[in-house]
Short mmCIF file of N, CA and C in Angstrom, two decimals:
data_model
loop_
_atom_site.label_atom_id
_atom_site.label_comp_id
_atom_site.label_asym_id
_atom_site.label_seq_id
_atom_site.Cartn_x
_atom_site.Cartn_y
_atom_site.Cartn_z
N UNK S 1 14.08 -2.38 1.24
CA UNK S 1 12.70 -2.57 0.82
C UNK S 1 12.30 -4.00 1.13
N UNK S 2 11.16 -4.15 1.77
CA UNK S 2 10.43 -5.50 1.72
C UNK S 2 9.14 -5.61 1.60
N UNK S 3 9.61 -6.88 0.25
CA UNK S 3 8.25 -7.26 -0.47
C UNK S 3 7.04 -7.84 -0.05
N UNK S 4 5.83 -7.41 0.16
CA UNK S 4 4.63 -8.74 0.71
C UNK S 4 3.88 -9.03 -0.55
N UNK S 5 3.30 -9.35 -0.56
CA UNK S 5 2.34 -10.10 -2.20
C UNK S 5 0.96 -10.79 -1.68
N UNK S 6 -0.08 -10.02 -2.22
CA UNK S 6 -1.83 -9.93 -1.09
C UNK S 6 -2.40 -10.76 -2.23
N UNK S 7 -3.26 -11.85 -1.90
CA UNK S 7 -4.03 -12.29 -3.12
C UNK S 7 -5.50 -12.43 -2.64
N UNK S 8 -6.12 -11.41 -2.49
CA UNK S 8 -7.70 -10.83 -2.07
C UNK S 8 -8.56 -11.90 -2.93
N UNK S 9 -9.70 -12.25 -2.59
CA UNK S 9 -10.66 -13.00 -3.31
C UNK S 9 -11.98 -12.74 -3.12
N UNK S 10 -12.80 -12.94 -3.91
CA UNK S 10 -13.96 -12.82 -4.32
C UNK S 10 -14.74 -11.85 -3.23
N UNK S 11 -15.42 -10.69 -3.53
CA UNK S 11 -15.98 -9.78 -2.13
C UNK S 11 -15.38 -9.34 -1.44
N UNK S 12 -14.18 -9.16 -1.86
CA UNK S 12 -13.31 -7.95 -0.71
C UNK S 12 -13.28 -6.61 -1.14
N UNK S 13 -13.26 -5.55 -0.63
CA UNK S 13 -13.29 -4.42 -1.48
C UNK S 13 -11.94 -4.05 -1.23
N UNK S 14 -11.37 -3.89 -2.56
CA UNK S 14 -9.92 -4.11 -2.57
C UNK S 14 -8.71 -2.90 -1.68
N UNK S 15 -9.46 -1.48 -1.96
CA UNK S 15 -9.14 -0.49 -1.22
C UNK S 15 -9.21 -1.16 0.34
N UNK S 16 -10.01 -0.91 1.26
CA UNK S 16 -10.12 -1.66 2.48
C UNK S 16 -9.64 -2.63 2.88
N UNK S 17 -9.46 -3.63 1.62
CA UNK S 17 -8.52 -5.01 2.32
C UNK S 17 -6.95 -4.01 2.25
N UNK S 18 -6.50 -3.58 0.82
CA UNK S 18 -5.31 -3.00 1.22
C UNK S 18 -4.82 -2.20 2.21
N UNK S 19 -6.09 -1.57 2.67
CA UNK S 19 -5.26 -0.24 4.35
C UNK S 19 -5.46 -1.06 5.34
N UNK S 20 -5.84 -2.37 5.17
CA UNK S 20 -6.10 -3.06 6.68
C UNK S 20 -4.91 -4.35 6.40
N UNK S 21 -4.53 -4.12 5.04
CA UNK S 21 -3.39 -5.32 5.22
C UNK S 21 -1.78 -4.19 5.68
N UNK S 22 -1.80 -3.09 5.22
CA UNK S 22 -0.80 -2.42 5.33
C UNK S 22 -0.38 -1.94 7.10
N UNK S 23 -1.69 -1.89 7.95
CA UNK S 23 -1.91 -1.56 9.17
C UNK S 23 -1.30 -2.56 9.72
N UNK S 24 -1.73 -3.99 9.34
CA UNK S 24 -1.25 -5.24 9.88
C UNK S 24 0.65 -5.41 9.94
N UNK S 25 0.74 -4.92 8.37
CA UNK S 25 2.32 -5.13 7.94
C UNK S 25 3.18 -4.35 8.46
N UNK S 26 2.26 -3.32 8.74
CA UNK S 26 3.15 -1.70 9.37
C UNK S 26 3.44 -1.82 11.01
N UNK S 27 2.31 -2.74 11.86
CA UNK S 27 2.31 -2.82 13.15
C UNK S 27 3.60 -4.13 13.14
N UNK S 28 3.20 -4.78 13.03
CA UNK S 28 4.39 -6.46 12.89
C UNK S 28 5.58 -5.81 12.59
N UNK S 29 6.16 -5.06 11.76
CA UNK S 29 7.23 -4.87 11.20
C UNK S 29 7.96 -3.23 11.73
N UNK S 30 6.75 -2.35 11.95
CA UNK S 30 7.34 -1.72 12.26
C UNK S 30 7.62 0.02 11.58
N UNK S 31 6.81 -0.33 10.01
CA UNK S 31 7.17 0.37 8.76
C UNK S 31 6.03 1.35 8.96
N UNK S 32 6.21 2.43 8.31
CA UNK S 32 5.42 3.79 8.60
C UNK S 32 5.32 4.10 6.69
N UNK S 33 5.66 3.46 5.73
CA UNK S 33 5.53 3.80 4.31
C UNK S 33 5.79 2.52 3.33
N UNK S 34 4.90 2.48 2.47
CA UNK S 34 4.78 1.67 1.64
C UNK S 34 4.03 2.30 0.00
N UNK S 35 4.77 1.69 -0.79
CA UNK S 35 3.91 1.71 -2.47
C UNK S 35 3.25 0.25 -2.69
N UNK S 36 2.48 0.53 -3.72
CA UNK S 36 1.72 -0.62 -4.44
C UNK S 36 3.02 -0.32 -5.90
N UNK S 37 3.80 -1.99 -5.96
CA UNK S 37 4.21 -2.33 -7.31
C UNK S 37 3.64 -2.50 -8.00
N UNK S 38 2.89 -3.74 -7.94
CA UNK S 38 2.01 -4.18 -8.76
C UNK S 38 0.69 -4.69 -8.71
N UNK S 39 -0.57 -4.48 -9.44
CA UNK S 39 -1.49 -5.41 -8.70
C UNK S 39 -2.50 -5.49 -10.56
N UNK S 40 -2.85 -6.60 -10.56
CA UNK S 40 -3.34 -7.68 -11.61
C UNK S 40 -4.96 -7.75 -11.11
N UNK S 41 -6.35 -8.14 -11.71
CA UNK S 41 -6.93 -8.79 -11.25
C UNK S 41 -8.27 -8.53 -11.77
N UNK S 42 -9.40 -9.06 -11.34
CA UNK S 42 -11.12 -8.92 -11.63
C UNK S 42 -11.70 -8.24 -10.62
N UNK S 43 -12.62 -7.17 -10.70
CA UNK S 43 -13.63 -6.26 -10.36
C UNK S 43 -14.67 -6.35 -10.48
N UNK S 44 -15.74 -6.54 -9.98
CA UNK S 44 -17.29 -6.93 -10.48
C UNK S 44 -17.90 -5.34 -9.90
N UNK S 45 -17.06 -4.82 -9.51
CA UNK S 45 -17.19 -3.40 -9.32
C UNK S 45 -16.67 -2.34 -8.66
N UNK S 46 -16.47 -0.90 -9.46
CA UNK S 46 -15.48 -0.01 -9.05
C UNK S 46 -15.76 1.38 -8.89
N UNK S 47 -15.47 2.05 -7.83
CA UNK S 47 -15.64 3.34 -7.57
C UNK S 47 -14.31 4.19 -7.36
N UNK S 48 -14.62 5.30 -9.01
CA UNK S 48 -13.49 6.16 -9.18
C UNK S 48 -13.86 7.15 -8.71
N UNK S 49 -12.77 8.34 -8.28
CA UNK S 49 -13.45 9.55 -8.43
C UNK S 49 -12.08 10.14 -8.97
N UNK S 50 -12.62 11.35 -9.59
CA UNK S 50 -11.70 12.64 -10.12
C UNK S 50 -11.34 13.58 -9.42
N UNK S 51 -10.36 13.84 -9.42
CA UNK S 51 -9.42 15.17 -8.69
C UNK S 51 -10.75 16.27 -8.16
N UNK S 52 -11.54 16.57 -9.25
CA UNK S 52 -12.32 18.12 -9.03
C UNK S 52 -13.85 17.22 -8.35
N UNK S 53 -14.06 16.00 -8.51
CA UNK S 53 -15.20 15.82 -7.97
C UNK S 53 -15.26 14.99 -6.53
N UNK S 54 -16.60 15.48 -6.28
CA UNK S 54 -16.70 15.27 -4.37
C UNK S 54 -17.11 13.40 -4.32
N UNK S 55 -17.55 12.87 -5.15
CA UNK S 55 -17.98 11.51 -4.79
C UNK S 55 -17.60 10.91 -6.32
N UNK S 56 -17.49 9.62 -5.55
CA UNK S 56 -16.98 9.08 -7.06
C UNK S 56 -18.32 8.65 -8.20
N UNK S 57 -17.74 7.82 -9.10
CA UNK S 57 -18.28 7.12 -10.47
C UNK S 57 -18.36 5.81 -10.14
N UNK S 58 -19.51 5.11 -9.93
CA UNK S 58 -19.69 3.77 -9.76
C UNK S 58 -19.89 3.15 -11.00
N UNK S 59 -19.15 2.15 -11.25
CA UNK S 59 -19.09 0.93 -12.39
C UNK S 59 -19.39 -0.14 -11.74
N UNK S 60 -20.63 -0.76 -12.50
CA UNK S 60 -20.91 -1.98 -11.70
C UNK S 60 -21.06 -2.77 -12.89
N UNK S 61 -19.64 -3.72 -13.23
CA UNK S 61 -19.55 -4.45 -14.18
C UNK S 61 -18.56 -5.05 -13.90
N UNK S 62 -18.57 -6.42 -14.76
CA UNK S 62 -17.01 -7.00 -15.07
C UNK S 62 -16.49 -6.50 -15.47
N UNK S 63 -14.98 -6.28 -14.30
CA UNK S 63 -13.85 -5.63 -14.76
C UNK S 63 -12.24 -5.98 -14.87
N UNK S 64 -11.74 -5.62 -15.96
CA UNK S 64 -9.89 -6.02 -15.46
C UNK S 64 -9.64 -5.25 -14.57
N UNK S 65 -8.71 -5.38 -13.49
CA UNK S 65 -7.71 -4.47 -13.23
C UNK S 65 -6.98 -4.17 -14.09
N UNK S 66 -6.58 -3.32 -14.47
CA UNK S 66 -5.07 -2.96 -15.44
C UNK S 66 -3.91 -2.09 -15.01
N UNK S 67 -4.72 -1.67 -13.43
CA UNK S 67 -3.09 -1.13 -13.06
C UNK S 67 -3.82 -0.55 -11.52
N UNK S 68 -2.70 -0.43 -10.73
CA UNK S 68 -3.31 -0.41 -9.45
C UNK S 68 -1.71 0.82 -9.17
N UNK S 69 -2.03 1.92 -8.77
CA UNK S 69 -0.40 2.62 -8.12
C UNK S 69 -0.70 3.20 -6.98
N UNK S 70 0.52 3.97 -6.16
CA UNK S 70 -0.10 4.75 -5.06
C UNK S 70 0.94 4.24 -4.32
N UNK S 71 0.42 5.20 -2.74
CA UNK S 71 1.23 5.48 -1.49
C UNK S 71 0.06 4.56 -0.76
N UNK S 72 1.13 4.27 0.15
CA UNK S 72 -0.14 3.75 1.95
C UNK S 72 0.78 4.40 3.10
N UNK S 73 -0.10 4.49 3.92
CA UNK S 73 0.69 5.16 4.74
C UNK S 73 -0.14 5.17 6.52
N UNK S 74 0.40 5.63 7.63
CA UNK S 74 -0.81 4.63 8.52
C UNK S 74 -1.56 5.66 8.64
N UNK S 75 -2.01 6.79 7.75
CA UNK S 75 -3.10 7.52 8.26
C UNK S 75 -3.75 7.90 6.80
N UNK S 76 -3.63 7.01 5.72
CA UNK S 76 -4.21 6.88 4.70
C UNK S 76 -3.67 6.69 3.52
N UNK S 77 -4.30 6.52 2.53
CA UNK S 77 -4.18 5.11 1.25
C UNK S 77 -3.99 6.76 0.04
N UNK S 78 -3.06 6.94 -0.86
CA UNK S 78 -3.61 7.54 -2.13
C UNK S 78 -3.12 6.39 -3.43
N UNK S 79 -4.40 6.21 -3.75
CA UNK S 79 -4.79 5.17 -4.64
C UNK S 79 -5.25 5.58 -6.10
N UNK S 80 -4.79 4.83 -7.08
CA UNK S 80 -4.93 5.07 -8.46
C UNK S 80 -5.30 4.01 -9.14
N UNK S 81 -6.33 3.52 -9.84
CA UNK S 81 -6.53 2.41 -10.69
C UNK S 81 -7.07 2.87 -12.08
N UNK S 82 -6.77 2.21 -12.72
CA UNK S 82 -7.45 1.90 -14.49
C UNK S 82 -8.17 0.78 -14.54
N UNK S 83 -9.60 0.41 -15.29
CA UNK S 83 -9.58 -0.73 -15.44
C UNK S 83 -10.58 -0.71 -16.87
N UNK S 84 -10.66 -2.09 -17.43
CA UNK S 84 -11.48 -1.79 -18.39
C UNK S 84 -12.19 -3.11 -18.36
N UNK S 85 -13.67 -2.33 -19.00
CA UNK S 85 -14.24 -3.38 -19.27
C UNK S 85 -14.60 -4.27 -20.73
N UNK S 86 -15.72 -5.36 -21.09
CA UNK S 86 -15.45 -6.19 -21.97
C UNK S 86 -15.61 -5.83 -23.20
N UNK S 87 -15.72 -4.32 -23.87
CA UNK S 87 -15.48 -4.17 -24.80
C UNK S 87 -14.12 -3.38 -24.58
N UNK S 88 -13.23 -2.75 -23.86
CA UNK S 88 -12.00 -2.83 -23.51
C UNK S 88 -11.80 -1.28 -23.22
N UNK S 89 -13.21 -0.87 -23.15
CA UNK S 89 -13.08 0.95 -22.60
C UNK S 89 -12.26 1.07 -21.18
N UNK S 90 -11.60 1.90 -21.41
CA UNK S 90 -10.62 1.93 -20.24
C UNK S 90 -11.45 3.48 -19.02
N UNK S 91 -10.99 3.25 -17.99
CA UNK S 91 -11.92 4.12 -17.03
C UNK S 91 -10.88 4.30 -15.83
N UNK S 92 -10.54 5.41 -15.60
CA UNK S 92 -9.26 5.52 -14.05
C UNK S 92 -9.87 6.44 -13.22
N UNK S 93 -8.82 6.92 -11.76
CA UNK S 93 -9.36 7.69 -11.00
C UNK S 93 -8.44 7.07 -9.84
N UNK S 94 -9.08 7.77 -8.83
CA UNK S 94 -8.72 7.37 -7.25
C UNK S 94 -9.21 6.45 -7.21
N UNK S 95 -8.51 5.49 -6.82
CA UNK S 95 -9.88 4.02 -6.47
C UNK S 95 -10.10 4.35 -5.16
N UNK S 96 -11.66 4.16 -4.67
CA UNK S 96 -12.40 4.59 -3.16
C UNK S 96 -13.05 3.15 -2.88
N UNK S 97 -13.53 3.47 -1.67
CA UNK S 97 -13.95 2.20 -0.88
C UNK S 97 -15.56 1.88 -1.62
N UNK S 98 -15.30 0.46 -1.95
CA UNK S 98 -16.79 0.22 -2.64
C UNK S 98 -16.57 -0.87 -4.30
N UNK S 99 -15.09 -0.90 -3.90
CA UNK S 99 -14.28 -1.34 -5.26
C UNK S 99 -13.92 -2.85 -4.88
N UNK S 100 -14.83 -3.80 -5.41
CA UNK S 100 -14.90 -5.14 -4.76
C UNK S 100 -14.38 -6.47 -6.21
N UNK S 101 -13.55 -7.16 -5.27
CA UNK S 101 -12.91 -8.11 -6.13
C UNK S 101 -14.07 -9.00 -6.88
N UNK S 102 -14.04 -9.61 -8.07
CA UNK S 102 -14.83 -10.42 -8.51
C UNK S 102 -13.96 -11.51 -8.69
N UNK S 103 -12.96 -11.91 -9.37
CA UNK S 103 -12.04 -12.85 -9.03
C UNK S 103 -11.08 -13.25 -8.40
N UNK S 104 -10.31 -12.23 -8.57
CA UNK S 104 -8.67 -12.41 -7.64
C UNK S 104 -8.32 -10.91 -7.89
N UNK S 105 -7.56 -10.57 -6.84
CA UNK S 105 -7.06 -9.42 -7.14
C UNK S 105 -5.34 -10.11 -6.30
N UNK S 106 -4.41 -9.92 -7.62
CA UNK S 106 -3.18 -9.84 -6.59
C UNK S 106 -2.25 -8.74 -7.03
N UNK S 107 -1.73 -8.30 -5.58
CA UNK S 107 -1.13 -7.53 -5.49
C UNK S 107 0.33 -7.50 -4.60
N UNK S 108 1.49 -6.69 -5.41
CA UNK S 108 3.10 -6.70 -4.66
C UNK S 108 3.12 -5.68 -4.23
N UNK S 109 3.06 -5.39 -2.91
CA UNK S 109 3.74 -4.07 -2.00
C UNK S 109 4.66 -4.07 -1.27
N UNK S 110 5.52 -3.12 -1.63
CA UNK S 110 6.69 -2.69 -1.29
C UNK S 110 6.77 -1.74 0.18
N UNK S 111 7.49 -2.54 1.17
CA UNK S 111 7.29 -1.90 2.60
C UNK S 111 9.02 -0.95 2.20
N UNK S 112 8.78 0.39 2.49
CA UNK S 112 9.72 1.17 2.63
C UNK S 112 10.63 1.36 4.43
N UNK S 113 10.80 0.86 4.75
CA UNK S 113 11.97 1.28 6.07
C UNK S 113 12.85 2.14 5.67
N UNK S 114 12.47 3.31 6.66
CA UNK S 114 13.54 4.16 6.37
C UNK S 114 12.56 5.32 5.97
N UNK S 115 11.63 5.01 5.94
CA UNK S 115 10.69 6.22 5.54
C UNK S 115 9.13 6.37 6.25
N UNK S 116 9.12 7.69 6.04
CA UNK S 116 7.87 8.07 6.82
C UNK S 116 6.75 9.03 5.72
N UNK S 117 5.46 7.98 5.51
CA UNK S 117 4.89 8.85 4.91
C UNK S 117 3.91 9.34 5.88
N UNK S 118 3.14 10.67 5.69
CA UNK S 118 2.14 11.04 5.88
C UNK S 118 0.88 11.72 5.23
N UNK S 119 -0.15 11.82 5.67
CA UNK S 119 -0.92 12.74 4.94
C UNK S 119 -1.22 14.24 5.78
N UNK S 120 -1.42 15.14 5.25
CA UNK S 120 -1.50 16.31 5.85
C UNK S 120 -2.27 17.33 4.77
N UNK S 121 -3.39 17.97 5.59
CA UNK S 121 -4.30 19.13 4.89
C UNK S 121 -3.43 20.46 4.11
N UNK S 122 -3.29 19.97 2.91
CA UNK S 122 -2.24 21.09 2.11
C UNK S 122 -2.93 22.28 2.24
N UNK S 123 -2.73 23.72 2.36
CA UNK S 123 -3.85 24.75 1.86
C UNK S 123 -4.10 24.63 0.92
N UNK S 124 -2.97 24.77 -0.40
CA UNK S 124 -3.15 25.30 -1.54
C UNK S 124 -4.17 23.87 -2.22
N UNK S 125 -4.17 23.04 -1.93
CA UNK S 125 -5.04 22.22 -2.47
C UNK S 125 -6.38 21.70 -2.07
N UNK S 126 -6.48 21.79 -0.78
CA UNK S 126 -7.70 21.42 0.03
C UNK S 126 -7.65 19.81 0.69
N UNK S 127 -6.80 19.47 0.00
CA UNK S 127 -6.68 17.86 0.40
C UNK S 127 -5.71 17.57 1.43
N UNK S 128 -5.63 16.32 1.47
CA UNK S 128 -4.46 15.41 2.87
C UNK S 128 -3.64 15.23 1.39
N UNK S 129 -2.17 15.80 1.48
CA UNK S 129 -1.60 15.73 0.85
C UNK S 129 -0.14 14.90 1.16
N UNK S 130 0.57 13.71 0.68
CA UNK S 130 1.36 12.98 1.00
C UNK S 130 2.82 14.02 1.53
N UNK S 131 3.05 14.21 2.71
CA UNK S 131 4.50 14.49 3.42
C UNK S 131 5.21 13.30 3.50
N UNK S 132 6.72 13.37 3.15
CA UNK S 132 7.78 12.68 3.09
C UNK S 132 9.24 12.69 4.17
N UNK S 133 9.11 11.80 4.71
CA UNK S 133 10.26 12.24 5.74
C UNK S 133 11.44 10.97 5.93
N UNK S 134 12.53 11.34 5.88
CA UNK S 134 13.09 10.21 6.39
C UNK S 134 13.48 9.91 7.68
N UNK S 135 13.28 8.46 7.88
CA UNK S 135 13.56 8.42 9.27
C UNK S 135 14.78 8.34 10.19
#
């Protein structure tokens, strides 16, 4: 496993900086799979969506990050965040593109060698569903 550690700032939309930092890390190195360990940080705004719905939930507020998880992979991101805002309501989902740093967002990702993720159109679900392969 090898570690990189992203520290995004102010106006990045954090989804998009992450599949364009992973593209970067994956071409240089070589790696076809990666997780998000950890990621910390401020949101001035976030777009969730839910499993059953077609477009997400826009929050346009100061926000914590409180947890960032998921796969990357070079033909797409499945992404999970929580975050809450300043009375401390908590709000999760897929995080989608539109989800922009307000302070710092940092984040530890873990490059997997040795592995191959993909996404692929499951039937039974309708979605690009993560395939696992080793290499």
């Amino acid at each position: 496993m090898q570690v990189h550690v992203l520290r995004l700032v102010p106006g990045d939309d954090l989804r998009v900086s992450l599949e364009a930092a992973f593209a970067a890390l994956a071409k240089e190195h070589g790696i076809q799979a990666a997780c998000i360990v950890s990621a910390v940080g401020g949101l001035s705004r976030a777009v969730l969506r839910y499993a059953d719905k077609s477009s997400g939930s826009d929050i346009n507020a100061p926000l914590e990050l409180l947890m960032l998880s998921g796969t990357l992979s070079p033909d797409g991101a499945h992404l999970h965040a929580s975050v809450a805002d300043e009375h401390g309501e908590v709000k999760g989902g897929h995080l989608m593109p539109g989800s922009i740093v307000r302070t710092t967002a940092e984040v530890v990702i873990a490059m997997l060698p040795g592995w191959q993720f993909r996404r692929e159109l499951d039937a039974a679900t309708g979605f690009n569903e993560l395939t696992v392969r080793g290499r």
